[in-house]
Short mmCIF file of C-alpha atoms and ligand atoms in Angstrom, two decimals:
data_model
loop_
_atom_site.label_atom_id
_atom_site.label_comp_id
_atom_site.label_asym_id
_atom_site.label_seq_id
_atom_site.Cartn_x
_atom_site.Cartn_y
_atom_site.Cartn_z
CA UNK F 1 -0.08 -0.08 0.19
CA UNK F 2 1.21 3.22 -1.03
CA UNK F 3 1.85 6.34 1.08
CA UNK F 4 -1.73 8.24 2.86
CA UNK F 5 -1.51 11.97 3.46
CA UNK F 6 -3.70 11.34 6.84
CA UNK F 7 -5.39 15.13 7.01
CA UNK F 8 -6.32 14.93 10.29
CA UNK F 9 -2.60 14.55 11.46
CA UNK F 10 -2.70 18.10 10.33
CA UNK F 11 -5.60 19.24 12.18
CA UNK F 12 -5.10 17.38 14.98
CA UNK F 13 -1.08 19.13 14.61
CA UNK F 14 -2.45 22.50 14.27
CA UNK F 15 -3.35 23.64 17.45
CA UNK F 16 0.14 22.50 19.32
CA UNK F 17 2.08 24.02 16.24
CA UNK F 18 0.37 27.19 17.60
CA UNK F 19 1.73 27.51 20.85
CA UNK F 20 4.96 27.35 18.78
CA UNK F 21 4.20 29.93 16.65
CA UNK F 22 3.62 32.07 19.61
CA UNK F 23 7.08 31.74 21.20
CA UNK F 24 8.06 32.42 17.25
CA UNK F 25 6.44 35.47 16.97
CA UNK F 26 8.06 36.57 20.30
CA UNK F 27 11.14 35.62 19.51
CA UNK F 28 11.13 37.76 16.41
CA UNK F 29 9.77 39.99 17.78
CA UNK F 30 12.02 40.95 20.67
CA UNK F 31 15.07 39.96 18.27
CA UNK F 32 14.22 42.48 15.97
CA UNK F 33 13.20 45.05 18.41
CA UNK F 34 16.74 45.21 20.01
CA UNK F 35 18.08 44.37 16.59
CA UNK F 36 17.17 47.55 15.23
CA UNK F 37 18.23 49.62 18.24
CA UNK F 38 21.59 47.47 17.54
CA UNK F 39 21.39 48.33 13.99
CA UNK F 40 21.12 51.60 14.08
CA UNK F 41 23.50 52.25 16.89
CA UNK F 42 26.39 50.66 14.94
CA UNK F 43 24.97 51.52 11.61
CA UNK F 44 25.56 55.37 12.89
CA UNK F 45 28.54 54.45 14.55
CA UNK F 46 29.82 53.16 10.99
CA UNK F 47 28.97 56.73 9.70
CA UNK F 48 30.28 58.52 12.58
CA UNK F 49 33.60 60.78 12.42
CA UNK F 50 34.77 58.84 15.32
CA UNK F 51 37.42 56.60 14.54
CA UNK F 52 36.87 54.32 18.11
CA UNK F 53 33.03 54.55 17.24
CA UNK F 54 33.88 53.34 13.26
CA UNK F 55 36.23 50.72 14.93
CA UNK F 56 33.58 49.20 17.34
CA UNK F 57 30.73 49.00 15.37
CA UNK F 58 33.04 47.64 12.50
CA UNK F 59 33.92 44.79 14.63
CA UNK F 60 30.71 43.88 15.59
CA UNK F 61 29.53 43.84 12.13
CA UNK F 62 32.18 41.95 10.68
CA UNK F 63 32.52 39.15 13.62
CA UNK F 64 28.48 38.51 13.13
CA UNK F 65 28.17 38.32 9.53
CA UNK F 66 31.65 36.23 9.35
CA UNK F 67 30.38 33.46 11.40
CA UNK F 68 27.44 31.36 10.99
CA UNK F 69 24.34 32.02 13.12
CA UNK F 70 24.13 28.44 14.44
CA UNK F 71 27.71 29.17 16.06
CA UNK F 72 26.49 32.02 17.57
CA UNK F 73 23.51 30.98 19.42
CA UNK F 74 25.43 27.57 20.77
CA UNK F 75 28.18 30.42 22.12
CA UNK F 76 25.26 32.14 23.40
CA UNK F 77 23.64 29.81 25.19
CA UNK F 78 26.58 27.28 26.18
CA UNK F 79 29.93 28.90 25.52
CA UNK F 80 28.87 32.66 27.48
CA UNK F 81 27.31 30.94 30.27
CA UNK F 82 30.51 29.10 31.35
CA UNK F 83 32.72 31.55 31.04
CA UNK F 84 30.53 33.70 33.35
CA UNK F 85 29.54 31.24 35.65
CA UNK F 86 26.33 31.75 35.20
CA UNK F 87 22.71 29.92 33.31
CA UNK F 88 20.35 31.79 30.80
CA UNK F 89 16.98 30.63 29.87
CA UNK F 90 17.26 29.38 26.17
CA UNK F 91 14.19 31.75 25.76
CA UNK F 92 16.27 34.58 26.30
CA UNK F 93 19.59 33.31 24.61
CA UNK F 94 17.57 32.74 21.71
CA UNK F 95 16.20 36.51 21.86
CA UNK F 96 20.16 37.74 22.03
CA UNK F 97 20.91 35.68 19.48
CA UNK F 98 18.46 36.79 17.35
CA UNK F 99 19.16 40.85 18.40
CA UNK F 100 23.14 40.15 17.60
CA UNK F 101 22.63 38.70 14.40
CA UNK F 102 19.90 40.94 12.92
CA UNK F 103 21.67 43.95 14.29
CA UNK F 104 25.07 43.24 12.24
CA UNK F 105 22.45 43.16 8.68
CA UNK F 106 20.69 45.83 9.76
CA UNK F 107 23.61 47.99 10.88
CA UNK F 108 24.68 47.64 6.84
CA UNK F 109 20.90 48.69 5.78
CA UNK F 110 20.98 51.63 8.38
CA UNK F 111 24.47 52.80 6.92
CA UNK F 112 23.53 52.40 3.33
CA UNK F 113 20.50 54.56 3.68
CA UNK F 114 22.40 57.38 5.68
CA UNK F 115 25.50 57.06 3.42
CA UNK F 116 22.33 57.44 0.10
CA UNK F 117 21.00 60.88 0.86
CA UNK F 118 22.96 63.56 -0.66
CA UNK F 119 25.32 65.55 0.94
CA UNK F 120 23.75 68.94 -0.26
CA UNK F 121 21.00 67.76 2.55
CA UNK F 122 23.50 68.03 5.43
CA UNK F 123 25.03 70.89 4.27
CA UNK F 124 21.50 72.70 3.89
CA UNK F 125 20.63 71.40 7.55
CA UNK F 126 24.06 72.58 9.09
CA UNK F 127 23.92 76.15 7.06
CA UNK F 128 20.83 77.24 8.70
CA UNK F 129 22.50 76.08 12.42
CA UNK F 130 21.56 72.94 13.15
CA UNK F 131 24.12 70.68 14.77
CA UNK F 132 25.20 67.39 13.59
CA UNK F 133 22.66 65.28 15.55
CA UNK F 134 19.55 67.51 15.02
CA UNK F 135 20.72 67.43 10.86
CA UNK F 136 20.69 63.82 11.47
CA UNK F 137 17.54 63.76 13.16
CA UNK F 138 15.67 66.45 11.62
CA UNK F 139 16.82 66.26 8.01
CA UNK F 140 18.83 62.85 7.37
CA UNK F 141 17.20 60.04 9.16
CA UNK F 142 13.38 60.58 7.67
CA UNK F 143 14.61 60.56 4.06
CA UNK F 144 17.13 57.48 4.64
CA UNK F 145 14.01 55.58 7.30
CA UNK F 146 11.80 55.26 3.44
CA UNK F 147 14.61 54.16 1.72
CA UNK F 148 15.53 51.46 4.65
CA UNK F 149 12.22 49.89 4.73
CA UNK F 150 12.15 47.15 1.95
CA UNK F 151 15.86 45.79 2.71
CA UNK F 152 14.63 45.87 6.63
CA UNK F 153 11.48 44.03 5.30
CA UNK F 154 13.94 41.76 3.84
CA UNK F 155 15.99 41.31 7.15
CA UNK F 156 12.85 41.01 9.19
CA UNK F 157 11.65 37.87 7.16
CA UNK F 158 14.93 36.11 7.19
CA UNK F 159 15.24 36.71 10.93
CA UNK F 160 11.53 34.88 11.22
CA UNK F 161 12.84 31.56 9.57
CA UNK F 162 16.04 32.08 11.19
CA UNK F 163 14.31 31.42 14.70
CA UNK F 164 13.93 27.80 14.07
CA UNK F 165 17.41 27.42 13.81
CA UNK F 166 16.63 28.02 18.02
CA UNK F 167 15.86 23.73 17.85
CA UNK F 168 19.32 23.32 19.08
CA UNK F 169 19.37 24.90 22.18
CA UNK F 170 15.73 23.64 22.71
CA UNK F 171 13.52 26.50 22.78
CA UNK F 172 9.70 25.20 22.01
CA UNK F 173 9.10 27.47 18.60
CA UNK F 174 7.55 25.98 15.89
CA UNK F 175 10.41 23.91 14.68
CA UNK F 176 10.95 22.27 17.77
CA UNK F 177 7.14 21.74 18.32
CA UNK F 178 6.99 20.16 15.02
CA UNK F 179 9.47 17.72 15.79
CA UNK F 180 8.27 16.92 19.26
CA UNK F 181 4.98 16.08 17.78
CA UNK F 182 6.69 13.91 15.04
CA UNK F 183 8.36 12.00 18.00
CA UNK F 184 5.10 11.02 19.34
CA UNK F 185 2.95 10.43 16.05
CA UNK F 186 5.75 9.45 13.48
CA UNK F 187 3.98 11.32 10.68
CA UNK F 188 7.22 13.53 9.71
CA UNK F 189 5.32 14.25 5.67
CA UNK F 190 2.06 16.08 7.33
CA UNK F 191 3.54 17.60 10.01
CA UNK F 192 6.35 19.12 7.91
CA UNK F 193 4.07 20.20 5.39
CA UNK F 194 1.94 21.89 8.36
CA UNK F 195 5.31 23.55 9.60
CA UNK F 196 6.22 25.11 6.57
CA UNK F 197 2.79 26.36 5.42
CA UNK F 198 2.78 27.66 8.70
CA UNK F 199 6.09 29.57 8.12
CA UNK F 200 4.84 30.97 4.60
CA UNK F 201 1.91 32.70 6.39
CA UNK F 202 3.89 34.06 8.44
CA UNK F 203 6.60 35.37 6.11
CA UNK F 204 3.76 36.33 3.43
CA UNK F 205 1.43 38.67 5.64
CA UNK F 206 4.81 40.23 7.07
CA UNK F 207 5.64 40.90 3.27
CA UNK F 208 2.05 42.02 2.97
CA UNK F 209 2.14 44.59 6.06
CA UNK F 210 6.36 46.15 4.90
CA UNK F 211 4.73 46.65 1.38
CA UNK F 212 1.61 48.39 2.55
CA UNK F 213 4.05 50.25 4.91
CA UNK F 214 6.08 51.63 1.89
CA UNK F 215 3.14 52.38 0.06
CA UNK F 216 1.56 54.45 2.75
CA UNK F 217 5.54 56.48 3.50
CA UNK F 218 5.10 56.84 -0.69
CA UNK F 219 3.00 59.37 -1.19
CA UNK F 220 5.21 61.67 -0.20
CA UNK F 221 8.20 61.24 -1.90
CA UNK D 1 31.07 92.21 8.54
CA UNK D 2 33.51 89.79 7.02
CA UNK D 3 37.25 89.85 6.92
CA UNK D 4 39.29 86.94 5.39
CA UNK D 5 42.84 87.21 5.98
CA UNK D 6 45.26 84.83 3.59
CA UNK D 7 43.26 82.36 3.10
CA UNK D 8 44.80 79.05 2.17
CA UNK D 9 42.74 76.00 1.28
CA UNK D 10 44.28 72.40 0.16
CA UNK D 11 42.13 69.60 -0.85
CA UNK D 12 44.83 66.76 0.20
CA UNK D 13 47.94 68.25 -2.36
CA UNK D 14 45.86 70.46 -4.56
CA UNK D 15 45.66 73.90 -2.98
CA UNK D 16 42.26 75.17 -4.00
CA UNK D 17 42.79 78.75 -2.28
CA UNK D 18 46.02 80.30 -2.97
CA UNK D 19 46.17 83.53 -0.07
CA UNK D 20 42.46 85.30 -0.30
CA UNK D 21 42.34 88.65 1.55
CA UNK D 22 38.82 90.36 1.30
CA UNK D 23 37.07 92.73 3.49
CA UNK D 24 32.82 93.06 3.15
CA UNK D 25 31.21 95.77 4.98
CA UNK D 26 28.03 95.57 6.37
CA UNK D 27 25.62 95.96 3.75
CA UNK D 28 27.67 95.60 0.57
CA UNK D 29 26.96 93.60 -2.22
CA UNK D 30 29.91 91.54 -3.39
CA UNK D 31 29.56 89.50 -6.46
CA UNK D 32 32.26 87.07 -7.29
CA UNK D 33 32.95 85.78 -10.88
CA UNK D 34 35.57 83.59 -12.48
CA UNK D 35 35.94 79.97 -14.61
CA UNK D 36 35.38 76.82 -13.22
CA UNK D 37 37.60 75.29 -10.79
CA UNK D 38 38.94 78.87 -9.74
CA UNK D 39 37.80 77.97 -6.12
CA UNK D 40 34.67 80.28 -5.81
CA UNK D 41 32.28 77.59 -4.19
CA UNK D 42 35.29 76.54 -1.67
CA UNK D 43 35.61 80.31 -0.67
CA UNK D 44 32.13 80.49 -0.13
CA UNK D 45 31.97 77.39 2.28
CA UNK D 46 34.88 78.32 4.21
CA UNK D 47 33.09 81.59 4.93
CA UNK D 48 30.53 79.35 6.94
CA UNK D 49 32.91 76.38 7.21
CA UNK D 50 31.31 73.68 5.44
CA UNK D 51 35.29 73.39 4.67
CA UNK D 52 38.07 73.72 7.46
CA UNK D 53 40.50 76.04 6.21
CA UNK D 54 43.92 75.03 5.58
CA UNK D 55 45.28 78.23 7.02
CA UNK D 56 44.53 82.16 7.18
CA UNK D 57 41.85 83.68 9.42
CA UNK D 58 38.07 84.45 8.64
CA UNK D 59 36.04 87.05 10.56
CA UNK D 60 32.57 86.87 10.45
CA UNK D 61 30.59 89.62 12.33
CA UNK D 62 33.35 89.86 14.67
CA UNK D 63 34.28 85.84 15.59
CA UNK D 64 36.87 84.36 14.43
CA UNK D 65 35.14 80.89 12.79
CA UNK D 66 37.75 78.86 13.20
CA UNK D 67 38.34 79.99 16.82
CA UNK D 68 37.43 76.88 18.97
CA UNK D 69 35.31 78.93 21.65
CA UNK D 70 33.36 80.53 18.50
CA UNK D 71 30.17 78.48 18.48
CA UNK D 72 30.07 77.51 14.66
CA UNK D 73 26.57 76.64 14.69
CA UNK D 74 25.29 80.08 16.07
CA UNK D 75 27.52 81.69 12.88
CA UNK D 76 26.06 79.33 10.49
CA UNK D 77 22.34 80.36 11.44
CA UNK D 78 23.86 83.90 10.95
CA UNK D 79 25.09 83.27 7.57
CA UNK D 80 22.50 82.03 5.28
CA UNK D 81 23.43 79.89 2.33
CA UNK D 82 21.52 79.64 -0.74
CA UNK D 83 22.89 76.93 -2.74
CA UNK D 84 22.85 76.16 -7.16
CA UNK D 85 21.07 73.28 -6.47
CA UNK D 86 18.64 74.34 -3.73
CA UNK D 87 19.29 71.27 -1.00
CA UNK D 88 15.63 71.72 -0.27
CA UNK D 89 14.41 68.94 2.29
CA UNK D 90 12.67 66.83 -0.01
CA UNK D 91 10.28 65.68 3.02
CA UNK D 92 8.74 68.63 4.18
CA UNK D 93 6.49 71.36 2.89
CA UNK D 94 7.79 74.59 1.59
CA UNK D 95 6.67 76.61 5.18
CA UNK D 96 7.95 73.56 7.24
CA UNK D 97 11.63 73.85 4.86
CA UNK D 98 11.61 77.75 6.17
CA UNK D 99 10.43 77.16 10.02
CA UNK D 100 12.80 74.28 10.57
CA UNK D 101 15.50 76.74 11.39
CA UNK D 102 13.07 79.14 13.78
CA UNK D 103 11.80 75.87 15.80
CA UNK D 104 15.13 73.76 16.06
CA UNK D 105 17.61 76.73 16.19
CA UNK D 106 16.01 79.32 17.48
CA UNK D 107 13.51 77.73 19.93
CA UNK D 108 10.88 79.88 18.53
CA UNK D 109 7.41 78.10 19.53
CA UNK D 110 5.52 76.66 16.28
CA UNK D 111 2.90 79.38 16.24
CA UNK D 112 5.39 82.10 15.82
CA UNK D 113 7.43 80.27 13.46
CA UNK D 114 4.77 79.75 11.49
CA UNK D 115 4.01 83.57 11.50
CA UNK D 116 7.79 83.91 10.37
CA UNK D 117 7.54 81.20 7.71
CA UNK D 118 4.38 82.79 6.21
CA UNK D 119 5.94 86.18 6.21
CA UNK D 120 8.92 84.86 4.28
CA UNK D 121 6.66 82.67 1.93
CA UNK D 122 4.65 86.23 1.02
CA UNK D 123 7.68 88.14 0.53
CA UNK D 124 9.15 85.99 -1.77
CA UNK D 125 5.87 85.60 -3.45
CA UNK D 126 4.99 81.71 -2.73
CA UNK D 127 2.20 82.40 0.02
CA UNK D 128 -0.10 80.04 -1.99
CA UNK D 129 2.92 77.35 -1.66
CA UNK D 130 3.01 77.03 1.92
CA UNK D 131 1.93 73.28 1.83
CA UNK D 132 3.49 72.40 -1.50
CA UNK D 133 6.51 69.66 -1.28
CA UNK D 134 9.75 70.46 -3.18
CA UNK D 135 8.94 68.12 -5.60
CA UNK D 136 5.58 69.93 -6.73
CA UNK D 137 7.60 73.33 -7.27
CA UNK D 138 9.37 75.01 -10.39
CA UNK D 139 13.09 75.32 -9.88
CA UNK D 140 12.58 79.24 -8.98
CA UNK D 141 9.74 78.41 -6.97
CA UNK D 142 12.40 76.12 -4.62
CA UNK D 143 15.02 78.34 -4.77
CA UNK D 144 13.30 81.03 -3.56
CA UNK D 145 11.99 78.74 -0.94
CA UNK D 146 15.66 78.35 -0.35
CA UNK D 147 16.05 82.23 -0.21
CA UNK D 148 12.95 82.12 2.43
CA UNK D 149 14.63 79.13 4.64
CA UNK D 150 17.83 81.07 5.02
CA UNK D 151 16.35 84.40 5.72
CA UNK D 152 14.19 82.84 8.25
CA UNK D 153 17.14 82.91 10.68
CA UNK D 154 17.51 86.67 10.26
CA UNK D 155 21.08 86.40 9.04
CA UNK D 156 23.39 88.89 9.12
CA UNK D 157 25.23 87.63 5.79
CA UNK D 158 24.07 85.63 2.57
CA UNK D 159 25.89 84.04 0.41
CA UNK D 160 24.95 82.45 -2.80
CA UNK D 161 26.22 80.01 -4.72
CA UNK D 162 25.33 80.05 -8.43
CA UNK D 163 21.83 80.59 -7.21
CA UNK D 164 20.68 80.62 -10.61
CA UNK D 165 22.66 78.17 -12.62
CA UNK D 166 20.63 74.93 -12.61
CA UNK D 167 17.60 77.22 -13.69
CA UNK D 168 15.69 76.90 -17.04
CA UNK D 169 16.45 80.75 -18.45
CA UNK D 170 12.67 81.95 -17.94
CA UNK D 171 13.16 81.03 -14.10
CA UNK D 172 16.20 83.01 -13.11
CA UNK D 173 14.84 86.34 -13.74
CA UNK D 174 12.31 85.73 -10.47
CA UNK D 175 15.12 84.65 -8.23
CA UNK D 176 16.77 87.57 -9.27
CA UNK D 177 14.20 89.65 -8.19
CA UNK D 178 14.15 88.31 -4.80
CA UNK D 179 17.60 88.44 -4.22
CA UNK D 180 17.48 92.51 -5.87
CA UNK D 181 15.03 92.99 -3.34
CA UNK D 182 16.95 91.79 -0.22
CA UNK D 183 20.16 93.73 -1.66
CA UNK D 184 18.05 97.38 -1.71
CA UNK D 185 16.91 96.24 1.92
CA UNK D 186 20.48 96.13 3.33
CA UNK D 187 21.16 92.31 3.15
CA UNK D 188 25.10 92.04 3.11
CA UNK D 189 25.31 89.32 0.26
CA UNK D 190 28.35 87.48 -0.98
CA UNK D 191 27.20 86.39 -4.74
CA UNK D 192 29.06 83.61 -6.45
CA UNK D 193 27.17 84.20 -10.19
CA UNK D 194 27.96 85.11 -13.95
CA UNK D 195 24.28 87.56 -13.96
CA UNK D 196 26.30 90.30 -15.39
CA UNK D 197 22.73 92.12 -15.23
CA UNK D 198 22.11 91.43 -11.62
CA UNK D 199 25.94 92.57 -11.18
CA UNK D 200 25.46 95.50 -12.78
CA UNK D 201 22.34 96.34 -11.25
CA UNK D 202 22.93 96.05 -7.60
CA UNK D 203 26.77 94.49 -6.47
CA UNK D 204 28.94 97.58 -5.33
CA UNK D 205 31.95 95.41 -6.04
CA UNK D 206 32.78 92.74 -8.88
CA UNK D 207 35.55 89.70 -7.85
CA UNK D 208 37.56 88.43 -10.48
CA UNK D 209 39.33 84.92 -9.06
CA UNK D 210 41.47 82.69 -11.54
CA UNK D 211 43.43 79.79 -9.75
CA UNK D 212 42.44 80.22 -6.34
CA UNK D 213 43.01 83.94 -6.03
CA UNK D 214 41.37 87.55 -6.40
CA UNK D 215 42.52 88.80 -9.20
CA UNK D 216 41.02 91.81 -10.32
CA UNK D 217 38.30 93.99 -7.59
CA UNK D 218 36.45 97.43 -8.87
CA UNK D 219 33.27 98.35 -9.11
CA UNK D 220 31.03 96.80 -11.07
CA UNK D 221 30.61 99.96 -14.26
CA UNK D 222 34.59 100.06 -14.26
CA UNK D 223 34.96 96.22 -14.01
CA UNK D 224 32.34 95.38 -16.86
CA UNK D 225 33.30 98.12 -18.78
CA UNK D 226 37.13 98.24 -18.55
CA UNK D 227 38.32 95.38 -17.20
CA UNK D 228 42.43 95.73 -16.15
CA UNK D 229 43.75 92.00 -15.99
CA UNK D 230 44.48 90.37 -19.36
CA UNK D 231 42.92 87.41 -17.61
CA UNK D 232 39.53 89.27 -16.68
CA UNK D 233 39.47 90.58 -20.00
CA UNK D 234 39.40 87.12 -21.50
CA UNK D 235 37.23 85.31 -19.50
CA UNK D 236 34.36 88.47 -19.90
CA UNK D 237 35.46 87.88 -23.77
CA UNK D 238 33.95 84.64 -23.15
CA UNK D 239 31.13 84.41 -20.91
CA UNK D 240 29.85 88.33 -22.49
N1 ATP Z 301 35.66 68.16 -1.41
C1 ATP Z 301 36.90 68.55 -2.32
N2 ATP Z 301 37.81 67.89 -2.64
C2 ATP Z 301 38.71 67.49 -3.60
N3 ATP Z 301 38.97 68.61 -4.53
C3 ATP Z 301 37.80 69.39 -4.51
C4 ATP Z 301 36.66 69.29 -3.17
N4 ATP Z 301 35.96 70.64 -3.66
C5 ATP Z 301 36.86 71.36 -4.75
N5 ATP Z 301 37.79 70.43 -4.88
C6 ATP Z 301 38.50 70.95 -6.28
O1 ATP Z 301 38.81 72.21 -5.63
C7 ATP Z 301 39.04 73.01 -7.11
C8 ATP Z 301 38.12 74.27 -6.89
O2 ATP Z 301 36.75 74.14 -6.75
P1 ATP Z 301 35.34 74.90 -6.84
O3 ATP Z 301 34.42 74.17 -6.51
O4 ATP Z 301 35.57 75.97 -5.36
O5 ATP Z 301 35.47 75.72 -8.04
P2 ATP Z 301 34.31 77.02 -8.67
O6 ATP Z 301 35.26 77.81 -8.91
O7 ATP Z 301 33.04 76.51 -7.48
O8 ATP Z 301 34.08 76.19 -9.80
P3 ATP Z 301 32.52 76.04 -10.13
O9 ATP Z 301 32.19 77.84 -10.89
O10 ATP Z 301 32.64 74.87 -11.83
O11 ATP Z 301 31.00 75.56 -9.33
C9 ATP Z 301 38.07 72.18 -8.59
O12 ATP Z 301 39.82 72.12 -8.66
C10 ATP Z 301 37.68 71.27 -7.63
O13 ATP Z 301 37.99 69.77 -8.13
MG1 MG Z 302 31.19 76.53 -7.88
#
């Protein structure tokens, strides 16, 4: 007898998977929230005239971009606590990993957007007496932010999917929940199909929200 | 109002300003002309320190602008600058462009700033464009908003860097009109421009710059009718 797709498995699994979805969304949200601040700080550091800030931001960005996320997760959850002689809850370690990781990529987005704004804008701002910071805040940032939205959206989607890597530290997010269900019912095909579809729904919704935001902001050039 | 002494400016190995001495009295209108690359923009940009000077002194309204104790943001707010490319803030309406300085630099209330802003837009003939964004304005209108934006800080000096050279010919007049009114009202102005008509009508002095030095300066009448220096003569023959 050939393989038979059991729809009942899907209906039974989905409610349990949704519990995992909650954690996936939570991790994505907090990871990106902190990642956005980190990324903005590092991106500004990269564009700043201070050599030290430049170096620090550069070191952070390069070390994150140059190592696999998996290794970063393990380092934060297993490595760091050992050196510091503490324990970190998996959920916290996971959010920190997502934040640190997305922050480095967001930094490059921020830097690129800021540097893409015509120098004449800063000069016009400074020439009416704005300080460097005021010119950044009122003149450059609003224009740069608009340009950041598409690449930021891309990064949000990547980070959402990246949370699935947190299975390695036992965070009960969506992928982990899928594994646990399979351990009981052995229906790998149905469960992974369900898991994949749920990820797809989340990423597509995120895309929609982002392109809507982009359009809203585009009304004014 | 402006005293420039022995001003030198280099970009790396390239010396762009090779010892400029220039005094500008309050209320004076000075027009600077000269070939491309002669350092006209660089000179203006040194006056409000958008470029750091390499050596020499620049005194604006009694303040040595390169002195570390001078508040450069304050000096800049007293020194309006109008750019060839307008450089309006594209994400703000015309009125917001004009009021940003009063609100953020002068710390004036929003209501007060709007009042100042509207008065200035009336002055440049654009009161009906207060809520338009820069991309809805013509080049001439943009430049008039840019002038209003500088005036909003009540500057003591206005610097103009080729304010009409990015404009279609038919839009040049409206900008020059605004500048003429400013000059008549007693504003101290340094204008880099090849608009001879403007120079002859309102300037007190015309200066010819070439290769980083002031080659010749005179009243516009003499300057254009009887230039003394050979380089000035050759240049005027070319542009007139
Ligand atoms: N930031 C800079 N870095 C390096 N070189 C510069 C810089 N700004 C200007 N220069 C050089 O300095 C010289 C003088 O430039 P400047 O813009 O002052 O000339 P200008 O007289 O205003 O010319 P134009 O009529 O074309 O505007 C040019 O050779 C220019 O290439
Ligand atoms: Mg120039």
